[in-house]
Coordinates of N, CA and C and ligand atoms in Angstrom, one line a residue:
M126 N 48.6 -28.7 -22.9 CA 50.0 -28.5 -23.3 C 50.5 -29.8 -23.9
T127 N 51.2 -29.7 -25.0 CA 51.7 -30.9 -25.7 C 53.3 -30.8 -25.7
G128 N 53.9 -31.6 -24.9 CA 55.4 -31.7 -24.9 C 55.9 -32.6 -26.0
P129 N 57.2 -32.6 -26.3 CA 57.7 -33.3 -27.4 C 57.5 -34.8 -27.2
S130 N 57.4 -35.3 -25.9 CA 57.3 -36.7 -25.7 C 55.9 -37.2 -25.8
E131 N 54.9 -36.2 -25.7 CA 53.5 -36.6 -25.8 C 53.0 -36.8 -27.2
A132 N 52.2 -37.8 -27.4 CA 51.7 -38.0 -28.8 C 50.6 -36.9 -29.0
R133 N 50.6 -36.3 -30.1 CA 49.5 -35.4 -30.5 C 48.3 -36.2 -30.9
H134 N 47.1 -35.6 -30.7 CA 46.0 -36.4 -31.2 C 45.9 -36.3 -32.7
I135 N 45.7 -37.5 -33.3 CA 45.5 -37.6 -34.7 C 44.2 -38.2 -35.0
V136 N 43.4 -37.6 -36.0 CA 42.2 -38.3 -36.4 C 42.3 -38.7 -37.9
N137 N 41.6 -39.8 -38.2 CA 41.5 -40.2 -39.6 C 40.1 -39.9 -40.1
F138 N 40.0 -38.7 -40.8 CA 38.7 -38.3 -41.3 C 38.4 -38.9 -42.6
I139 N 37.3 -39.7 -42.6 CA 36.9 -40.4 -43.8 C 35.9 -39.6 -44.6
T140 N 36.2 -39.1 -45.7 CA 35.2 -38.3 -46.5 C 35.6 -38.3 -48.0
G141 N 34.6 -38.2 -48.8 CA 34.9 -38.1 -50.2 C 34.9 -36.6 -50.7
N142 N 34.7 -35.7 -49.7 CA 34.5 -34.3 -50.0 C 35.6 -33.4 -49.6
A143 N 36.3 -32.9 -50.6 CA 37.6 -32.1 -50.3 C 37.3 -30.8 -49.6
N144 N 36.1 -30.2 -49.8 CA 35.8 -29.0 -49.1 C 35.6 -29.2 -47.6
K145 N 34.9 -30.3 -47.3 CA 34.7 -30.6 -45.9 C 36.0 -30.8 -45.2
L146 N 36.9 -31.6 -45.9 CA 38.2 -31.9 -45.3 C 39.0 -30.5 -45.1
R147 N 38.9 -29.6 -46.0 CA 39.6 -28.3 -45.8 C 39.1 -27.6 -44.6
E148 N 37.7 -27.6 -44.4 CA 37.1 -26.9 -43.3 C 37.5 -27.6 -42.0
V149 N 37.5 -28.9 -42.0 CA 37.8 -29.6 -40.7 C 39.3 -29.3 -40.4
K150 N 40.2 -29.3 -41.3 CA 41.6 -29.0 -41.1 C 41.7 -27.6 -40.5
E151 N 41.1 -26.6 -41.2 CA 41.1 -25.2 -40.7 C 40.8 -25.1 -39.3
I152 N 39.8 -25.9 -38.9 CA 39.3 -25.7 -37.5 C 40.1 -26.5 -36.5
L153 N 40.4 -27.7 -36.8 CA 41.0 -28.6 -35.8 C 42.5 -28.5 -35.7
E154 N 43.2 -28.2 -36.8 CA 44.7 -28.1 -36.7 C 45.1 -26.8 -36.2
P155 N 46.2 -26.6 -35.5 CA 47.2 -27.7 -35.2 C 46.9 -28.6 -34.0
A156 N 45.9 -28.2 -33.2 CA 45.7 -29.0 -31.9 C 45.5 -30.5 -32.2
I157 N 44.7 -30.7 -33.2 CA 44.4 -32.1 -33.6 C 44.8 -32.3 -35.0
Q158 N 45.7 -33.2 -35.3 CA 46.2 -33.4 -36.7 C 45.2 -34.3 -37.4
V159 N 44.8 -33.8 -38.6 CA 43.8 -34.4 -39.4 C 44.4 -35.2 -40.6
E160 N 44.3 -36.5 -40.6 CA 44.7 -37.3 -41.7 C 43.4 -37.7 -42.4
S161 N 43.5 -38.2 -43.7 CA 42.2 -38.5 -44.3 C 42.4 -39.6 -45.4
Q162 N 41.3 -40.3 -45.5 CA 41.1 -41.3 -46.6 C 39.9 -40.9 -47.3
A163 N 39.9 -40.9 -48.6 CA 38.8 -40.5 -49.4 C 38.0 -41.8 -49.8
L164 N 37.1 -42.2 -48.9 CA 36.3 -43.4 -49.3 C 34.9 -43.0 -49.5
D165 N 34.2 -43.5 -50.5 CA 32.8 -43.2 -50.7 C 32.0 -44.2 -49.9
L166 N 31.5 -43.7 -48.7 CA 30.8 -44.6 -47.8 C 29.3 -44.7 -48.2
L167 N 28.8 -45.9 -48.1 CA 27.3 -46.0 -48.4 C 26.6 -45.3 -47.3
E168 N 25.5 -44.6 -47.7 CA 24.7 -43.9 -46.7 C 23.3 -44.4 -46.7
I169 N 22.9 -44.8 -45.5 CA 21.5 -45.4 -45.3 C 20.5 -44.3 -45.3
Q170 N 19.2 -44.7 -45.3 CA 18.1 -43.8 -45.0 C 17.8 -43.8 -43.5
G171 N 17.4 -42.7 -43.0 CA 17.1 -42.7 -41.5 C 17.2 -41.3 -41.0
T172 N 17.2 -41.2 -39.6 CA 17.4 -39.9 -39.0 C 18.8 -39.4 -39.3
L173 N 19.1 -38.2 -39.0 CA 20.5 -37.6 -39.2 C 21.4 -38.4 -38.3
E174 N 21.0 -38.8 -37.1 CA 21.9 -39.5 -36.2 C 22.1 -40.9 -36.7
E175 N 21.1 -41.6 -37.2 CA 21.2 -43.0 -37.7 C 22.2 -43.0 -38.9
V176 N 22.1 -42.0 -39.8 CA 22.9 -42.0 -41.0 C 24.4 -41.9 -40.6
T177 N 24.7 -41.0 -39.6 CA 26.1 -40.8 -39.2 C 26.6 -42.0 -38.4
L178 N 25.8 -42.6 -37.5 CA 26.2 -43.8 -36.7 C 26.6 -44.9 -37.7
D179 N 25.7 -45.2 -38.7 CA 26.0 -46.2 -39.6 C 27.2 -46.0 -40.5
K180 N 27.4 -44.7 -40.9 CA 28.5 -44.3 -41.7 C 29.8 -44.5 -40.9
C181 N 29.8 -44.2 -39.6 CA 30.9 -44.3 -38.8 C 31.3 -45.8 -38.5
R182 N 30.4 -46.6 -38.3 CA 30.7 -48.0 -38.1 C 31.3 -48.6 -39.4
R183 N 30.7 -48.3 -40.5 CA 31.2 -48.7 -41.8 C 32.6 -48.3 -42.0
A184 N 32.9 -47.0 -41.7 CA 34.3 -46.5 -41.9 C 35.3 -47.2 -41.0
A185 N 34.9 -47.5 -39.8 CA 35.8 -48.2 -38.8 C 36.1 -49.6 -39.3
D186 N 35.0 -50.3 -39.8 CA 35.2 -51.6 -40.3 C 36.1 -51.7 -41.5
L187 N 35.9 -50.7 -42.4 CA 36.7 -50.6 -43.7 C 38.1 -50.4 -43.4
T188 N 38.4 -49.5 -42.5 CA 39.8 -49.0 -42.2 C 40.5 -49.9 -41.2
G189 N 39.7 -50.5 -40.3 CA 40.2 -51.3 -39.2 C 40.8 -50.5 -38.1
G190 N 40.5 -49.2 -38.0 CA 41.1 -48.3 -37.0 C 40.2 -47.2 -36.6
P191 N 40.7 -46.3 -35.8 CA 39.9 -45.1 -35.3 C 39.5 -44.2 -36.5
V192 N 38.3 -43.7 -36.5 CA 37.8 -42.9 -37.6 C 36.9 -41.8 -37.2
L193 N 36.9 -40.7 -38.0 CA 36.0 -39.6 -37.8 C 35.2 -39.5 -39.2
V194 N 33.9 -39.4 -39.1 CA 33.1 -39.2 -40.3 C 32.2 -38.0 -40.0
E195 N 31.5 -37.5 -41.0 CA 30.6 -36.4 -40.9 C 29.5 -36.5 -41.9
D196 N 28.3 -36.2 -41.5 CA 27.2 -36.1 -42.5 C 26.5 -34.7 -42.3
T197 N 26.3 -34.1 -43.4 CA 25.6 -32.8 -43.4 C 24.2 -32.9 -44.0
S198 N 23.3 -32.2 -43.2 CA 21.9 -32.1 -43.7 C 21.5 -30.7 -43.8
L199 N 20.6 -30.5 -44.8 CA 20.0 -29.2 -44.9 C 18.5 -29.4 -44.8
C200 N 17.9 -28.9 -43.7 CA 16.5 -29.2 -43.4 C 15.6 -28.0 -43.6
F201 N 14.6 -28.0 -44.5 CA 13.7 -26.9 -44.7 C 12.5 -27.1 -43.7
N202 N 12.3 -26.0 -42.9 CA 11.2 -26.2 -41.9 C 9.9 -26.3 -42.5
A203 N 9.6 -25.6 -43.6 CA 8.3 -25.8 -44.3 C 8.0 -27.2 -44.8
L204 N 9.1 -27.9 -45.0 CA 9.0 -29.3 -45.6 C 9.2 -30.4 -44.5
G205 N 9.0 -30.0 -43.3 CA 9.1 -31.0 -42.2 C 10.5 -31.6 -42.1
G206 N 11.5 -30.8 -42.5 CA 12.9 -31.2 -42.3 C 13.5 -31.8 -43.5
L207 N 12.8 -32.0 -44.6 CA 13.4 -32.4 -45.9 C 14.0 -31.3 -46.6
P208 N 15.0 -31.4 -47.5 CA 15.6 -32.7 -47.9 C 16.5 -33.4 -46.8
G209 N 16.9 -32.7 -45.7 CA 17.6 -33.3 -44.6 C 18.9 -34.0 -45.1
P210 N 19.1 -35.3 -44.7 CA 20.3 -36.0 -45.1 C 20.4 -36.3 -46.6
Y211 N 19.3 -36.0 -47.3 CA 19.3 -36.3 -48.8 C 19.6 -35.1 -49.6
I212 N 20.1 -34.0 -48.9 CA 20.4 -32.8 -49.6 C 21.4 -32.9 -50.8
K213 N 22.4 -33.9 -50.6 CA 23.4 -34.1 -51.7 C 22.7 -34.4 -53.0
W214 N 21.7 -35.3 -52.9 CA 21.0 -35.8 -54.1 C 20.1 -34.7 -54.7
F215 N 19.5 -34.0 -53.8 CA 18.7 -32.8 -54.3 C 19.6 -31.8 -55.0
M216 N 20.7 -31.5 -54.4 CA 21.7 -30.5 -55.0 C 22.1 -30.9 -56.4
T217 N 22.4 -32.2 -56.5 CA 22.9 -32.7 -57.7 C 21.8 -32.7 -58.8
S218 N 20.6 -33.0 -58.4 CA 19.5 -33.2 -59.4 C 18.8 -31.9 -59.7
I219 N 18.6 -31.0 -58.7 CA 17.8 -29.8 -59.0 C 18.6 -28.5 -58.8
G220 N 19.7 -28.5 -58.1 CA 20.6 -27.3 -58.0 C 20.0 -26.2 -57.1
H221 N 20.7 -25.1 -57.1 CA 20.3 -24.0 -56.3 C 18.9 -23.4 -56.6
E222 N 18.6 -23.3 -57.9 CA 17.3 -22.8 -58.3 C 16.2 -23.7 -58.0
G223 N 16.4 -25.0 -58.2 CA 15.4 -26.0 -57.9 C 15.1 -26.0 -56.4
L224 N 16.1 -25.8 -55.5 CA 15.9 -25.8 -54.1 C 15.1 -24.6 -53.7
N225 N 15.4 -23.5 -54.3 CA 14.6 -22.3 -54.0 C 13.1 -22.5 -54.5
N226 N 13.0 -23.1 -55.7 CA 11.6 -23.3 -56.2 C 10.8 -24.3 -55.3
L227 N 11.5 -25.2 -54.6 CA 10.8 -26.2 -53.7 C 10.0 -25.4 -52.7
L228 N 10.5 -24.2 -52.3 CA 9.9 -23.4 -51.2 C 9.0 -22.4 -51.7
A229 N 8.8 -22.3 -53.1 CA 8.0 -21.2 -53.6 C 6.5 -21.2 -53.1
A230 N 6.0 -22.4 -52.8 CA 4.6 -22.5 -52.3 C 4.5 -22.1 -50.9
Y231 N 5.6 -21.9 -50.2 CA 5.5 -21.6 -48.7 C 6.1 -20.2 -48.4
P232 N 5.4 -19.5 -47.5 CA 6.0 -18.2 -47.0 C 7.3 -18.5 -46.2
D233 N 7.3 -19.6 -45.5 CA 8.4 -19.9 -44.6 C 9.6 -20.4 -45.3
K234 N 10.7 -19.6 -45.4 CA 11.9 -20.0 -46.1 C 13.0 -20.5 -45.1
S235 N 12.6 -20.6 -43.9 CA 13.7 -20.9 -42.9 C 14.2 -22.4 -43.0
A236 N 15.4 -22.5 -42.6 CA 16.1 -23.8 -42.8 C 17.1 -24.0 -41.7
K237 N 17.5 -25.3 -41.4 CA 18.5 -25.6 -40.5 C 19.6 -26.3 -41.2
A238 N 20.9 -25.9 -41.0 CA 22.0 -26.6 -41.5 C 22.5 -27.5 -40.3
V239 N 22.6 -28.8 -40.5 CA 23.0 -29.6 -39.4 C 24.2 -30.5 -39.7
C240 N 25.2 -30.4 -38.9 CA 26.4 -31.2 -39.1 C 26.5 -32.2 -38.0
T241 N 26.6 -33.5 -38.3 CA 26.8 -34.5 -37.3 C 28.1 -35.3 -37.5
F242 N 29.0 -35.1 -36.6 CA 30.3 -35.9 -36.7 C 30.1 -37.1 -35.9
G243 N 30.8 -38.2 -36.3 CA 30.8 -39.5 -35.6 C 32.2 -39.9 -35.4
Y244 N 32.6 -40.2 -34.2 CA 34.0 -40.7 -33.9 C 33.9 -42.1 -33.3
S245 N 34.7 -43.0 -33.9 CA 34.7 -44.4 -33.3 C 36.2 -44.7 -33.1
A246 N 36.5 -45.3 -32.0 CA 37.8 -45.7 -31.6 C 38.3 -46.9 -32.4
G247 N 37.4 -47.5 -33.2 CA 37.8 -48.7 -34.1 C 36.6 -49.6 -34.2
P248 N 36.8 -50.7 -35.0 CA 35.7 -51.7 -35.3 C 35.2 -52.2 -33.9
G249 N 33.8 -52.2 -33.8 CA 33.2 -52.7 -32.6 C 33.1 -51.7 -31.5
H250 N 33.7 -50.5 -31.6 CA 33.5 -49.4 -30.6 C 32.4 -48.5 -31.0
A251 N 31.5 -48.3 -30.0 CA 30.3 -47.5 -30.3 C 30.7 -46.1 -30.7
P252 N 30.2 -45.6 -31.9 CA 30.5 -44.2 -32.2 C 29.9 -43.1 -31.3
I253 N 30.7 -42.0 -31.1 CA 30.2 -40.9 -30.3 C 29.8 -39.8 -31.3
L254 N 28.7 -39.2 -31.1 CA 28.2 -38.1 -32.0 C 28.4 -36.7 -31.5
F255 N 28.7 -35.8 -32.3 CA 28.9 -34.4 -32.0 C 28.1 -33.6 -33.1
Q256 N 27.1 -32.8 -32.6 CA 26.2 -32.2 -33.6 C 26.2 -30.7 -33.5
G257 N 26.2 -30.0 -34.6 CA 26.1 -28.6 -34.6 C 24.9 -28.1 -35.5
I258 N 24.2 -27.1 -35.1 CA 23.0 -26.7 -35.9 C 23.1 -25.2 -36.1
T259 N 22.9 -24.7 -37.3 CA 22.8 -23.3 -37.6 C 21.5 -23.0 -38.3
D260 N 20.8 -22.0 -37.7 CA 19.5 -21.6 -38.3 C 19.7 -20.5 -39.4
G261 N 19.0 -20.6 -40.5 CA 19.1 -19.6 -41.5 C 17.9 -19.7 -42.4
K262 N 18.1 -19.1 -43.6 CA 17.0 -19.2 -44.6 C 17.5 -19.4 -46.0
I263 N 16.7 -20.0 -46.9 CA 17.0 -20.3 -48.2 C 16.8 -19.0 -49.1
V264 N 17.8 -18.6 -49.8 CA 17.7 -17.4 -50.7 C 18.2 -17.7 -52.1
P265 N 17.8 -16.9 -53.1 CA 18.4 -17.0 -54.4 C 20.0 -16.8 -54.3
T266 N 20.7 -17.5 -55.1 CA 22.2 -17.6 -55.0 C 22.8 -16.2 -54.9
R267 N 23.7 -16.1 -53.8 CA 24.6 -15.0 -53.6 C 26.0 -15.4 -53.2
G268 N 27.0 -14.9 -53.9 CA 28.4 -15.2 -53.5 C 28.9 -16.4 -54.4
P269 N 30.2 -16.6 -54.4 CA 30.8 -17.7 -55.2 C 30.2 -19.1 -54.9
A270 N 29.7 -19.8 -55.9 CA 29.1 -21.1 -55.7 C 30.2 -22.2 -55.7
T271 N 31.1 -22.2 -54.7 CA 32.2 -23.2 -54.8 C 31.9 -24.4 -53.9
F272 N 31.1 -24.3 -52.9 CA 30.9 -25.4 -52.0 C 29.4 -25.7 -51.8
G273 N 28.9 -26.8 -52.4 CA 27.5 -27.3 -52.2 C 26.5 -26.2 -52.3
W274 N 25.7 -26.0 -51.2 CA 24.6 -25.1 -51.1 C 25.0 -23.8 -50.4
D275 N 26.3 -23.6 -50.2 CA 26.8 -22.4 -49.5 C 26.1 -21.0 -50.0
A276 N 25.9 -20.9 -51.3 CA 25.4 -19.7 -51.9 C 23.9 -19.4 -51.7
I277 N 23.2 -20.4 -51.2 CA 21.7 -20.2 -51.0 C 21.3 -20.3 -49.5
F278 N 22.3 -20.5 -48.6 CA 22.0 -20.5 -47.2 C 22.5 -19.3 -46.5
E279 N 21.5 -18.4 -46.1 CA 21.8 -17.2 -45.4 C 21.6 -17.2 -43.9
C280 N 22.6 -16.7 -43.2 CA 22.4 -16.6 -41.8 C 23.1 -15.3 -41.3
G281 N 22.4 -14.5 -40.5 CA 22.9 -13.2 -40.1 C 23.1 -12.2 -41.3
G282 N 22.3 -12.3 -42.3 CA 22.3 -11.3 -43.4 C 23.2 -11.7 -44.5
Q283 N 24.1 -12.7 -44.3 CA 25.0 -13.1 -45.4 C 24.8 -14.6 -45.7
T284 N 25.1 -14.9 -47.0 CA 25.1 -16.4 -47.3 C 26.5 -16.9 -46.8
Y285 N 26.5 -18.2 -46.6 CA 27.8 -18.8 -46.2 C 28.9 -18.5 -47.3
A286 N 28.4 -18.4 -48.6 CA 29.4 -18.2 -49.7 C 30.0 -16.8 -49.6
E287 N 29.2 -15.8 -49.0 CA 29.6 -14.4 -48.9 C 30.6 -14.2 -47.7
M288 N 30.6 -15.1 -46.8 CA 31.4 -14.9 -45.6 C 32.9 -15.3 -45.9
D289 N 33.8 -14.7 -45.2 CA 35.2 -15.2 -45.3 C 35.3 -16.4 -44.4
K290 N 36.3 -17.2 -44.7 CA 36.4 -18.6 -44.1 C 36.3 -18.6 -42.6
T291 N 37.1 -17.6 -42.0 CA 37.1 -17.6 -40.5 C 35.8 -17.3 -39.9
E292 N 35.1 -16.3 -40.6 CA 33.8 -15.9 -40.1 C 32.8 -17.0 -40.2
K293 N 32.9 -17.8 -41.4 CA 31.9 -18.9 -41.6 C 32.2 -20.0 -40.6
N294 N 33.4 -20.3 -40.3 CA 33.7 -21.4 -39.4 C 33.3 -21.0 -38.0
K295 N 33.1 -19.7 -37.6 CA 32.7 -19.3 -36.3 C 31.2 -19.6 -36.1
V296 N 30.4 -19.3 -37.2 CA 28.9 -19.5 -37.1 C 28.4 -20.8 -37.7
S297 N 29.2 -21.5 -38.4 CA 28.6 -22.6 -39.2 C 28.3 -23.8 -38.3
H298 N 27.4 -24.6 -38.9 CA 27.0 -25.9 -38.3 C 28.2 -26.8 -38.0
R299 N 29.2 -26.7 -39.0 CA 30.4 -27.6 -38.8 C 31.3 -27.0 -37.7
G300 N 31.5 -25.7 -37.7 CA 32.3 -25.1 -36.6 C 31.7 -25.4 -35.2
K301 N 30.4 -25.4 -35.1 CA 29.8 -25.7 -33.8 C 30.0 -27.1 -33.4
A302 N 29.8 -28.0 -34.3 CA 30.0 -29.4 -34.0 C 31.4 -29.7 -33.7
L303 N 32.3 -29.1 -34.4 CA 33.8 -29.4 -34.1 C 34.2 -28.8 -32.8
A304 N 33.5 -27.7 -32.3 CA 33.8 -27.1 -31.0 C 33.5 -28.2 -29.9
K305 N 32.4 -28.9 -30.1 CA 32.1 -30.0 -29.1 C 33.1 -31.1 -29.2
L306 N 33.5 -31.5 -30.4 CA 34.5 -32.5 -30.6 C 35.8 -32.1 -30.0
Q307 N 36.2 -30.9 -30.2 CA 37.5 -30.4 -29.6 C 37.4 -30.5 -28.1
A308 N 36.3 -30.1 -27.5 CA 36.2 -30.1 -26.0 C 36.3 -31.6 -25.5
W309 N 35.7 -32.5 -26.2 CA 35.7 -33.9 -25.9 C 37.1 -34.4 -26.0
F310 N 37.8 -34.1 -27.1 CA 39.2 -34.6 -27.2 C 40.1 -34.0 -26.1
A311 N 39.9 -32.7 -25.8 CA 40.7 -32.1 -24.8 C 40.6 -32.8 -23.4
K312 N 39.3 -33.2 -23.1 CA 39.1 -34.0 -21.9 C 39.8 -35.4 -21.9
E313 N 39.6 -36.0 -23.1 CA 40.3 -37.3 -23.3 C 41.8 -37.3 -23.1
M314 N 42.4 -36.2 -23.6 CA 43.8 -36.0 -23.6 C 44.3 -35.9 -22.1
T315 N 43.5 -35.3 -21.3 CA 44.0 -35.1 -19.9 C 43.5 -36.2 -19.0
A316 N 42.6 -37.1 -19.5 CA 42.1 -38.2 -18.7 C 43.2 -39.2 -18.3
Ligands
DTP422 N1 29.1 -26.2 -45.2 C1 28.5 -26.6 -46.3 N2 28.2 -25.7 -47.2 C2 27.6 -26.0 -48.3 N3 27.4 -27.3 -48.8 C3 27.7 -28.3 -47.9 C4 28.3 -28.0 -46.7 N4 28.6 -29.1 -46.1 C5 28.2 -30.1 -46.9 N5 27.7 -29.6 -48.0 C6 27.1 -30.3 -49.1 C7 28.0 -31.4 -49.7 C8 27.0 -32.5 -50.1 O1 26.4 -32.2 -51.3 C9 25.9 -32.4 -49.0 C10 26.1 -33.2 -47.8 O2 26.2 -34.6 -48.1 P1 27.2 -35.5 -47.3 O3 26.9 -36.9 -47.6 O4 27.3 -35.1 -45.9 O5 28.6 -35.1 -48.1 P2 29.5 -35.8 -49.1 O6 28.9 -37.1 -49.6 O7 29.9 -34.8 -50.2 O8 30.8 -36.2 -48.3 P3 31.1 -37.5 -47.4 O9 32.0 -38.4 -48.2 O10 31.7 -37.0 -46.2 O11 29.7 -38.2 -47.1 O12 25.9 -31.0 -48.6
MG423 MG1 28.1 -38.5 -48.4

């Protein structure tokens, strides 16, 4: 319960991606108010967790305050988890068709979409991670190609691009990770 005298939780979500920001707002608001700064944070090489931890520390140092960051990976099981955190560069360079072609040599088209959020209370505070994973498979493009690789990731018979927003947020890697973050914030608020 939030009374008029109680401060509502506000997060400063640091991202350069407007679509991510829209999804995060759709899921978290109104319970958690989402503010944002569009900074292009340097991303290191490493595991999904290492990439987000480093991104979160960098964002806290740059803004000097509490921050939320997120990193999205798309892991092909036949390729030992690649492209993983490097999906953005693969998307930009070879696109939907190229990503499908990468799997042409393998019967296994299964993939995992992994979303890792990092929250830090500010510079010097250890980031806390919240991860969500959705299993699916890589298919030729279906649905409007408006957000990254949405149109080639199928789960439950539909690609992310074919789902309506509410439906996608319920099953998506981002929705699952944010459910964990919401539960953590709810505990913090009552602590
Ligand atoms: N739910 C999604 N559906 C489709 N594509 C997605 C989704 N989430 C992220 N992507 C895309 C956007 C990027 O090309 C790539 C993830 O790279 P990532 O570094 O996490 O994002 P980004 O660089 O665009 O934003 P940020 O500034 O938050 O790092 O996957
Ligand atoms: Mg990025």
